[in-house]
Coordinates of C-alpha atoms in Angstrom, one line a residue:
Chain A
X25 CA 73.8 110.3 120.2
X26 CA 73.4 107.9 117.4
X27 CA 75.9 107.8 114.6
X28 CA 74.1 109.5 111.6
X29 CA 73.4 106.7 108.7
X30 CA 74.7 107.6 105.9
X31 CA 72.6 107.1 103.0
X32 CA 74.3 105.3 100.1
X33 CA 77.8 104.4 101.0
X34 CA 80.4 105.1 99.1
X35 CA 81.6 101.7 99.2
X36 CA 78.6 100.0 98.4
X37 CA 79.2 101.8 95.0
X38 CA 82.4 100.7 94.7
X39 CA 81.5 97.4 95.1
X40 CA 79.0 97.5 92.4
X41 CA 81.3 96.6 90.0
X42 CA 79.6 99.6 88.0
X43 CA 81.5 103.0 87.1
X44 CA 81.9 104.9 90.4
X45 CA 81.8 108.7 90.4
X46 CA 82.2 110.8 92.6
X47 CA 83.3 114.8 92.4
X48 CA 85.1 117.3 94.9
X49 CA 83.0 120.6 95.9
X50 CA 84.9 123.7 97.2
X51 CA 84.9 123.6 101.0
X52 CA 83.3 126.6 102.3
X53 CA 85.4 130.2 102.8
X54 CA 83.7 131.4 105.6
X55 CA 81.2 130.4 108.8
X56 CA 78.1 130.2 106.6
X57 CA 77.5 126.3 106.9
X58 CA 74.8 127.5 103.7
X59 CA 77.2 127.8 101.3
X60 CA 79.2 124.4 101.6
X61 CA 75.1 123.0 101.6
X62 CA 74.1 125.0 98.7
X63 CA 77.3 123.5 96.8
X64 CA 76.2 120.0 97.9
X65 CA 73.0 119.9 96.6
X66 CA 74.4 121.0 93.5
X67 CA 76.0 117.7 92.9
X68 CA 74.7 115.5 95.1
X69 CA 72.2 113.7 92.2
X70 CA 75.1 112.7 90.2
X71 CA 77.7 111.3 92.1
X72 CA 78.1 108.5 94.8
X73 CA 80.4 110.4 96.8
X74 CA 81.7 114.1 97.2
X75 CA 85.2 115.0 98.4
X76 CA 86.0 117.8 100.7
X77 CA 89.1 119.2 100.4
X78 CA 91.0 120.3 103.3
X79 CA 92.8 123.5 103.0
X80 CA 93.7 123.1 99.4
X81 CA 97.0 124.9 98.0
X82 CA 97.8 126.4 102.1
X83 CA 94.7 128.5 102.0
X84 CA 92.5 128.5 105.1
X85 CA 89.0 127.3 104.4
X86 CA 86.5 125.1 106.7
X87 CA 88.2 122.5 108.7
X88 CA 87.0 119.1 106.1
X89 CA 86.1 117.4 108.9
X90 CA 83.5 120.2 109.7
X91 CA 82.3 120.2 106.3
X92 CA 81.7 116.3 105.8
X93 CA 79.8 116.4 109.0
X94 CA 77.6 118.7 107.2
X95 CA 77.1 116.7 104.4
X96 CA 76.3 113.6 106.6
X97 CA 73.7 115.8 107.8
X98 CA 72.4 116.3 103.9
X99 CA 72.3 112.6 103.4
X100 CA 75.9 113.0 101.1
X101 CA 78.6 110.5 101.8
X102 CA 81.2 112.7 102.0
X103 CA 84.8 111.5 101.1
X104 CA 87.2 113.5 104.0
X105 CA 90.3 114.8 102.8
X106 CA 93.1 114.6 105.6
X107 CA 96.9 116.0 104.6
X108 CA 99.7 116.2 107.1
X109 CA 100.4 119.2 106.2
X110 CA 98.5 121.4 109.2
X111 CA 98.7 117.9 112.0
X112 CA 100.9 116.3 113.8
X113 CA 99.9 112.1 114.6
X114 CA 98.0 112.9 117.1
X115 CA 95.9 115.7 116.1
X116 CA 95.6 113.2 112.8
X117 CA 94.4 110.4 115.2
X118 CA 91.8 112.5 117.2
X119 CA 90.6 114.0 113.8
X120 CA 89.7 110.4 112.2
X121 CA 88.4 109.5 115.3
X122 CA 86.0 112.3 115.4
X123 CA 85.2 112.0 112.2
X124 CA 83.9 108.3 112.5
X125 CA 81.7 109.0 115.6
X126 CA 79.8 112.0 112.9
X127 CA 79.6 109.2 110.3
X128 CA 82.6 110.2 108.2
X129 CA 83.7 107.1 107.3
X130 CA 85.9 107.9 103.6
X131 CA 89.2 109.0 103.7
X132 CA 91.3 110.4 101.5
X133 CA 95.1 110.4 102.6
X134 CA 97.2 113.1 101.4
X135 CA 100.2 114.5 102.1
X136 CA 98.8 118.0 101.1
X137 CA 100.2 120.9 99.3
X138 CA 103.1 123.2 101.1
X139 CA 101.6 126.6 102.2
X140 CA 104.5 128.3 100.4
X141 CA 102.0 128.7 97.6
X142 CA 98.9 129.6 99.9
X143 CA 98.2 132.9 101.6
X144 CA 100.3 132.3 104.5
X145 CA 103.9 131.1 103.6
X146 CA 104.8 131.8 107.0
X147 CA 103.0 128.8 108.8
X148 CA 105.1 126.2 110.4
X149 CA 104.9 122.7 108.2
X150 CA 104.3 119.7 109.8
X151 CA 104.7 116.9 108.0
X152 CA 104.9 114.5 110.9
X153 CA 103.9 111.6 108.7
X154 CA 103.0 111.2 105.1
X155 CA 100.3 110.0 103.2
X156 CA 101.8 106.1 103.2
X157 CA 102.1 106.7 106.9
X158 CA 99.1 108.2 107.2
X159 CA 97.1 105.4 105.9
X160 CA 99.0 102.9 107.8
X161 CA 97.5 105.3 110.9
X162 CA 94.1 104.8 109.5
X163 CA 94.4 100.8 108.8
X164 CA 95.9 100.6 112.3
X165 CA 92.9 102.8 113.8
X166 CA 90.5 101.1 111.9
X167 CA 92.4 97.7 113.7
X168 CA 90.8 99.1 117.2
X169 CA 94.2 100.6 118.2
X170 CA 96.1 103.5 118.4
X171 CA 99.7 104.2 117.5
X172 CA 100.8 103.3 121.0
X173 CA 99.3 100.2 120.6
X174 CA 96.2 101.2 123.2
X175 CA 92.9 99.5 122.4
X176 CA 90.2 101.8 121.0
X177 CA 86.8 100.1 121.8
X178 CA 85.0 100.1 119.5
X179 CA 87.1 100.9 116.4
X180 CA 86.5 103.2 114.3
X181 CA 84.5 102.6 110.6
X182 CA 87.4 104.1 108.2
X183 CA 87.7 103.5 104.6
X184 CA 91.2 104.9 103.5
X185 CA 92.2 105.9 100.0
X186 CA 94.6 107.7 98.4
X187 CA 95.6 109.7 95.5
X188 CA 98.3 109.6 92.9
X189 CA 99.7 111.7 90.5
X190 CA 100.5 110.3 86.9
X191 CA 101.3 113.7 85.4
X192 CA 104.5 114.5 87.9
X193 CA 107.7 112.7 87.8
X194 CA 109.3 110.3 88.1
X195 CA 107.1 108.9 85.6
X196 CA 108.4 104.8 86.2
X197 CA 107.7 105.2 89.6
X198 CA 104.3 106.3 89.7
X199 CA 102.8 102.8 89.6
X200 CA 105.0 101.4 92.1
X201 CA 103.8 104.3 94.6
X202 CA 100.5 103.4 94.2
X203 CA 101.2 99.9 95.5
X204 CA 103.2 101.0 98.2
X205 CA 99.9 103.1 99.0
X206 CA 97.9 100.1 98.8
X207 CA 99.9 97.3 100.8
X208 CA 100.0 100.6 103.4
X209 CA 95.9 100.2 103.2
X210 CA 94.7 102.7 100.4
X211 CA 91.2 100.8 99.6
X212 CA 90.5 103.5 96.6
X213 CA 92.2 105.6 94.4
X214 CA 91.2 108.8 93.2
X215 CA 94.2 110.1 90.8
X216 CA 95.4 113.8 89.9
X217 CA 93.5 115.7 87.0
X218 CA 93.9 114.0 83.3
X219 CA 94.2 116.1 80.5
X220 CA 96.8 114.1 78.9
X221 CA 95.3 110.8 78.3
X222 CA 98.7 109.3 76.6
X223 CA 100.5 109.6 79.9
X224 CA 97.4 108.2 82.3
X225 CA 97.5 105.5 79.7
X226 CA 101.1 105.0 80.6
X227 CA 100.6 104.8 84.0
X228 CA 97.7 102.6 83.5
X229 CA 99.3 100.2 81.9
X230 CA 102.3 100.3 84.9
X231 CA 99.1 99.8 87.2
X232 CA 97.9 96.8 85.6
X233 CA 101.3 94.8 85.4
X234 CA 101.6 95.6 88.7
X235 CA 97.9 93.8 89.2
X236 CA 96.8 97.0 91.0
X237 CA 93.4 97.8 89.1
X238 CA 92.5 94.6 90.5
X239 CA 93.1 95.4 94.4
X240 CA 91.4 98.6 94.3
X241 CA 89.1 100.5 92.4
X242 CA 90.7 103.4 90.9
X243 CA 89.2 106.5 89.9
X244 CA 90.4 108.8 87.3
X245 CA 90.5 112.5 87.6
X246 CA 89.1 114.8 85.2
X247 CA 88.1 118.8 85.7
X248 CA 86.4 120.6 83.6
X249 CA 88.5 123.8 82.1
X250 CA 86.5 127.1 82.3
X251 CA 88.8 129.4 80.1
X252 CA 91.8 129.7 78.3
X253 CA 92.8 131.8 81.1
X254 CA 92.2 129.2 83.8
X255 CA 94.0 126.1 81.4
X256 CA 97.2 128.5 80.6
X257 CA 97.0 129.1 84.3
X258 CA 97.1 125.3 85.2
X259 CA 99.9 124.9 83.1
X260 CA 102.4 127.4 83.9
X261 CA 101.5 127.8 87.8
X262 CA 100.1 124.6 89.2
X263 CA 103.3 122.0 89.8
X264 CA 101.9 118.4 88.7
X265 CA 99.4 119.6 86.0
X266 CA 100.1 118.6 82.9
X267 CA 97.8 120.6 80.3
X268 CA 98.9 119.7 77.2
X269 CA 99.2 122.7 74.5
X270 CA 96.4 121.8 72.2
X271 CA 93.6 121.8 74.9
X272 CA 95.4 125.3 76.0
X273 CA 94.4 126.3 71.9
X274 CA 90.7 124.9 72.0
X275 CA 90.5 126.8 75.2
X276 CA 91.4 130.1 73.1
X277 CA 89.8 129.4 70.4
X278 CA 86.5 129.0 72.1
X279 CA 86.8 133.2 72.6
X280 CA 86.0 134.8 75.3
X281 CA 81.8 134.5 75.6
X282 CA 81.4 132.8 78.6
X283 CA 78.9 130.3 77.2
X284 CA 80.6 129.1 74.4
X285 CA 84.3 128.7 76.4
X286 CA 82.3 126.6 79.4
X287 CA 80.7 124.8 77.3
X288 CA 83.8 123.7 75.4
X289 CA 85.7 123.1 79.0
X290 CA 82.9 121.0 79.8
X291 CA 82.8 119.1 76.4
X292 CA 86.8 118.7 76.2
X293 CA 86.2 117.4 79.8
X294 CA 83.5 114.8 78.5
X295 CA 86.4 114.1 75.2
X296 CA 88.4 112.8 77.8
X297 CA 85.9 110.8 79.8
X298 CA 85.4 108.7 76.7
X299 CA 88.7 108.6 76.1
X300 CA 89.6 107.3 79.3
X301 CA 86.8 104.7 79.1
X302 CA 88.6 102.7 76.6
X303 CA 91.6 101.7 79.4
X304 CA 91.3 98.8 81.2
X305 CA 91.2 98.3 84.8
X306 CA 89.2 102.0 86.2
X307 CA 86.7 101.8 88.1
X308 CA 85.2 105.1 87.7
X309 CA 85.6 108.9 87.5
X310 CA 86.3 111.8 89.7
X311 CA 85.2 115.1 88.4
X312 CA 87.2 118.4 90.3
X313 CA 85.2 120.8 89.2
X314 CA 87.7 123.6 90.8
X315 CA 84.3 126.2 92.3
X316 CA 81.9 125.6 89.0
X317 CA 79.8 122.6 91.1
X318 CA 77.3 123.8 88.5
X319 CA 79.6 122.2 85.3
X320 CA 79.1 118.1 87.4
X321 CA 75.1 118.1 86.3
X322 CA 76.1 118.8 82.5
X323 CA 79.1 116.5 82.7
X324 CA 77.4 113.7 84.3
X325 CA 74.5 114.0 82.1
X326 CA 76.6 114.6 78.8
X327 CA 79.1 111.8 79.7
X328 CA 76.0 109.5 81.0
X329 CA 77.5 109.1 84.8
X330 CA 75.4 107.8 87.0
X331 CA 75.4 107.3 90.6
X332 CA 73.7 104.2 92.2
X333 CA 71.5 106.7 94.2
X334 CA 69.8 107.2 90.8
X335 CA 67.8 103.9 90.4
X336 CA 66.8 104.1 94.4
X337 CA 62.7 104.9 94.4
X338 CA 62.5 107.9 94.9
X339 CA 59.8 107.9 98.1
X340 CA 63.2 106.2 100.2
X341 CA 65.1 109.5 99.0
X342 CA 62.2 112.0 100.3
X343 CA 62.4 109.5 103.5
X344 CA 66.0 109.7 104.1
X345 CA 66.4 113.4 103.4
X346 CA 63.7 114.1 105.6
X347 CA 65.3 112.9 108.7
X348 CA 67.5 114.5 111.3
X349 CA 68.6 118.6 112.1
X350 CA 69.7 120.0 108.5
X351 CA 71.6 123.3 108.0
X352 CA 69.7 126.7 107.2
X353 CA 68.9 126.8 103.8
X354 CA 71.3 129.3 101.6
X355 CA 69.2 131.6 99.7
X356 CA 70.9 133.6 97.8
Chain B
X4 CA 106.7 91.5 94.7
X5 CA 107.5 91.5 98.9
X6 CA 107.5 95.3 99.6
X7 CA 110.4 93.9 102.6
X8 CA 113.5 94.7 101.9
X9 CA 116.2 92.0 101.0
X10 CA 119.0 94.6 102.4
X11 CA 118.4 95.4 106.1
X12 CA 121.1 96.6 108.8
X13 CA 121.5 93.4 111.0
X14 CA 123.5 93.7 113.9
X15 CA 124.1 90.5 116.0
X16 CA 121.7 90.1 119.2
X17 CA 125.1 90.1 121.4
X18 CA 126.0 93.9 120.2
X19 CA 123.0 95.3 120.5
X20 CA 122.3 93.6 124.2
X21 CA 126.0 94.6 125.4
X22 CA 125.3 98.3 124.0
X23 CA 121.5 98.2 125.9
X24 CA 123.2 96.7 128.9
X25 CA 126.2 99.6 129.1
X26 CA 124.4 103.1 128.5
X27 CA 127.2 105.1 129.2
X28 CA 129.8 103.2 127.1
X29 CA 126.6 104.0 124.5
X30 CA 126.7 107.8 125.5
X31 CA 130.9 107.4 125.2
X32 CA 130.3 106.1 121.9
X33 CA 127.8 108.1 120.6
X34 CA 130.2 110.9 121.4
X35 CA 133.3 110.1 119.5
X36 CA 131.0 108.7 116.2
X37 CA 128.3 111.9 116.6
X38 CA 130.3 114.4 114.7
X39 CA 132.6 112.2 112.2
X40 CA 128.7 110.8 111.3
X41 CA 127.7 114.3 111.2
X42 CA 130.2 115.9 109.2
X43 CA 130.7 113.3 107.0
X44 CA 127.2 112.5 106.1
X45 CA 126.4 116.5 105.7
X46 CA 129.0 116.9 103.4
X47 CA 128.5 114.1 101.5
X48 CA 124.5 113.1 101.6
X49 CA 123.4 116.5 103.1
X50 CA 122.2 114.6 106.4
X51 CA 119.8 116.5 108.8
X52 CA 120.5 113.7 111.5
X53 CA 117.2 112.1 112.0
X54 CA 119.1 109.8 114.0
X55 CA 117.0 106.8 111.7
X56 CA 119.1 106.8 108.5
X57 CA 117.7 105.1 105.2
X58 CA 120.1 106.5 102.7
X59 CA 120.9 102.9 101.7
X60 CA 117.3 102.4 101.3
X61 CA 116.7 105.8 99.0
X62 CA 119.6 105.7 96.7
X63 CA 121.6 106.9 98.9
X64 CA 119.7 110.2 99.0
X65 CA 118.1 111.7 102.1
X66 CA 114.8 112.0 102.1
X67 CA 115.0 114.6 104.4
X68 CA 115.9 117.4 102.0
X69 CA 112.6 116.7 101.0
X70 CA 110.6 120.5 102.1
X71 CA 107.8 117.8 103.5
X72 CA 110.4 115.1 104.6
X73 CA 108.7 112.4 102.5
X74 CA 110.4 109.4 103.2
X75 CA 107.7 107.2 101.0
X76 CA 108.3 108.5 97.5
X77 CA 107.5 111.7 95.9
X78 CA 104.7 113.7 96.2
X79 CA 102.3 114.7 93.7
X80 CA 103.7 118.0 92.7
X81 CA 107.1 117.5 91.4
X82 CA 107.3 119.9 88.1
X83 CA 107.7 118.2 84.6
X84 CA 111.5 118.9 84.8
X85 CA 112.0 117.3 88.0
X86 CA 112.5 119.8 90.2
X87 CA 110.5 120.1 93.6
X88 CA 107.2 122.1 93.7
X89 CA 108.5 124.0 96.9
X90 CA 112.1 125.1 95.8
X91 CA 111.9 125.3 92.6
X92 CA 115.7 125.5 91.4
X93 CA 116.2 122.1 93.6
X94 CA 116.1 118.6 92.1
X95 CA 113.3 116.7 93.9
X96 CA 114.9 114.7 96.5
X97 CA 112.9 111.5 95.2
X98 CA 113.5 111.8 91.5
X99 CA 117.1 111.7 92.6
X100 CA 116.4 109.0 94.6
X101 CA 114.6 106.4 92.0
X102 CA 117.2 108.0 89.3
X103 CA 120.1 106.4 91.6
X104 CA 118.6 103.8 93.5
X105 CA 118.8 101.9 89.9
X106 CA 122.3 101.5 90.2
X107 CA 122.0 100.1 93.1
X108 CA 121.9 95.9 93.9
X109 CA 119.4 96.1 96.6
X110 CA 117.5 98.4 94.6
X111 CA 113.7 96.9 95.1
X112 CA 114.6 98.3 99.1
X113 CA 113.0 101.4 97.3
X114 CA 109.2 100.5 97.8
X115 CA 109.4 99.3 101.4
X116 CA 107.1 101.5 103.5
X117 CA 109.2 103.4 105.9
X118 CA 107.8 104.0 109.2
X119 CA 107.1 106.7 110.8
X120 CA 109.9 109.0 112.0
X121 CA 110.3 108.5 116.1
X122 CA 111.6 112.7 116.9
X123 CA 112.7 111.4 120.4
X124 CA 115.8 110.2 118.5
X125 CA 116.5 113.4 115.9
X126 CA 120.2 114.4 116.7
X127 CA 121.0 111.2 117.9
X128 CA 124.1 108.8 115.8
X129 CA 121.9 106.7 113.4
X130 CA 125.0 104.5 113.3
X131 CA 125.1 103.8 117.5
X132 CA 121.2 103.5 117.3
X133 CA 121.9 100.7 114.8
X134 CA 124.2 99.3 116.8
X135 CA 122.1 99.3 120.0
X136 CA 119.1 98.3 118.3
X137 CA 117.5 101.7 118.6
X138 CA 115.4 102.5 115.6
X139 CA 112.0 103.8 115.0
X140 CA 109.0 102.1 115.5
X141 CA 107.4 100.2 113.0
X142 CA 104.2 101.2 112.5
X143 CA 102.6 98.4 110.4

């Protein structure tokens, strides 16, 4: 079997030179491979890439290397999140390997969340690596050989990247952990939700004395805030959020009609879009819209992001989509 | 900035060969230091005898009270006061670990990427495996 093509490569847009974004859909919460399609399609006109999580917060969903297979079916470039959380280095090994042969090629490295705060506490956590040693795996892999030093032949097409978290201490740090991530062979950065723009700024300006924004395109996160409910929840329960108390108040003071407090999450979200646009060295967004795929259209639109996809003719899009086996259509 | 440290362990060829060359006198050894290394490195550092210490490479705080052994830095869900996202009354191992490894001369030995752990040596003397030249892989 052939390795699917995927249809615009993630990389290509980050090589662009122009803004990059790229958004994370919810991976799907049961065997209907509809609803992780249906999701898709949902975002797949405004962003270059998407991100599937992979068990987010301990809670079991589909395996992300099952998912992005799915979207390499849909034409999506699908960005694989792997944590080292549920694998040990060889389970990790197998996994990217698999995922090249499907056409996964994106990676991003985490170490993942502790399933103390999913459903099942009681698992047993791995954590055989970490994410810097986890995309040392990857570079190696993607060197044609495995940890033991076997040759792999031929290698596998991996792009790393990694995250990092600006909002959790220690603060001074932060930057310098993002270029241990990238001399361990992080080729993109995606970073952890910004609501407080003072403190990505910060960390910005860390990155650039380090030279980083000039290694590796970086990608800022943003999420789009669907109550007050969900922001004061984010603040008090999610360790490494930082919502800061006056987006808490908008939030509030939006009331509770569910039009008018989404469409103040989505425009706060857009506040800081521009507001991130004015600090040197990103490359580009990454929108989490946290299950409201629905809110990536308006913000893409309202914060005029554009994915390279969008200035492709659109015959070559019919083309493309046309080919291959695709899921059963979700209708709901 | 060299991510390789400027303060590694060296022990002469010589030792390390004599040790490689004379397993038991290794396993006699490891005997008498196992436990005053244990003891003493529980007490004081709260050692969980990886058998591949970096203590003087984390400020002299062991990464592997970390509830997801990080031994690369912290991970992204340290709360706003410091504390670790998993026990929350607990200091996070690695804002400890930046916080001291200031004081420290060698203190850039901080952002070296530390291989992987090798298991086969867990319970093992980290001082004898320094000593005979035992140590983890390096991965990179």
């Amino acid at each position: 079997m052939s390795r699917p093509a995927p249809f615009v490569r993630f990389e290509d847009a980050l090589r662009s030179g122009r803004a990059v974004v790229t958004c994370e859909i919810a991976s799907g919460d049961s065997a209907d491979a509809g609803d992780i399609v249906r999701r898709a399609r949902l975002v797949r006109d405004h962003v270059d890439a998407v991100n599937v999580p992979d068990n987010t917060a301990g809670i079991v969903h589909v395996s992300a290397l099952a998912a992005s297979a799915i979207l390499v079916r849909e034409g999506i470039d699908p960005i694989m999140h792997v944590t080292c959380r549920d694998r040990n280095r060889l389970a990790l090994q197998s996994d990217l390997l698999g995922a090249s042969a499907l056409g996964v090629r994106n990676l991003l490295c985490l170490t993942g969340d502790h399933m103390i705060h999913g459903d099942q506490p009681d698992a047993k956590p791995v954590f055989d690596l970490d994410s810097l040693q986890l995309l040392v795996l990857a570079s190696v892999l993607r060197g044609g050989r495995y940890l033991s030093g076997r040759a792999i032949v031929p290698a596998p097409d991996l792009l790393p990247g990694a995250t990092e978290n600006p909002f959790a201490p220690p603060y001074d740090f932060r930057p310098q952990r993002l270029m241990k991530k990238i001399e361990a062979g992080a080729r993109f950065i995606q970073t952890q939700i910004t609501f407080n723009v003072a403190r990505f700024a910060a960390f910005m300006k860390g990155v650039r004395d380090l030279g980083l924004d000039r290694r590796v395109p970086i990608l800022a996160g943003v999420a789009p805030l669907r109550s007050a409910r969900s922001a004061r929840y984010m603040q008090e329960r999610v360790p490494g959020m930082e919502v800061p108390d006056a987006i808490v108040r908008r939030m509030e003071q939006a009331g509770p009609e569910r039009t008018r407090r989404e469409d103040e999450g989505i425009r706060i979200c857009v506040e800081i879009i521009e507001q991130l646009r004015e600090i040197p060295g990103l490359a580009g967004f990454h929108v989490m819209p946290i299950h409201w795929e629905e809110a990536v259209a308006a913000i893409a639109e309202r914060a005029r992001l554009r994915p390279a996809r969008a200035t492709l003719a659109a015959p070559l899009v019919a083309g493309v989509l046309d080919e291959g086996p695709r899921p059963r259509e979700h209708r709901a | 900035m060299p991510l390789t440290s400027s303060f590694k362990l060296e022990v002469p060829a010589g030792v390390r060969r004599f040790l490689r060359r004379h397993p038991r006198l290794t396993r006699a050894l490891e005997r008498v230091v196992l436990p005053i290394e244990a003891t003493g490195k529980k007490i004081v550092f709260g050692c969980r005898m990886c058998g591949q210490c970096i203590l003087h490479e984390t400020g002299l705080t062991c990464p592997m009270g970390c509830p997801k052994t990080l031994r690369n830095g912290p991970c992204g869900g340290v709360r706003m006061n410091g504390h670790c996202e998993v026990v929350p009354e607990m200091m996070c191992v690695w804002v400890k670990a930046e916080r001291r490894s200031r004081w420290l001369p060698w203190r850039r030995t901080i952002v070296r990427i530390q291989p992987s752990l090798d298991w086969s040596l867990a319970g093992t003397s980290a001082w004898v495996n320094v000593l005979a030249g035992r140590r983890g892989k390096e991965t990179s």
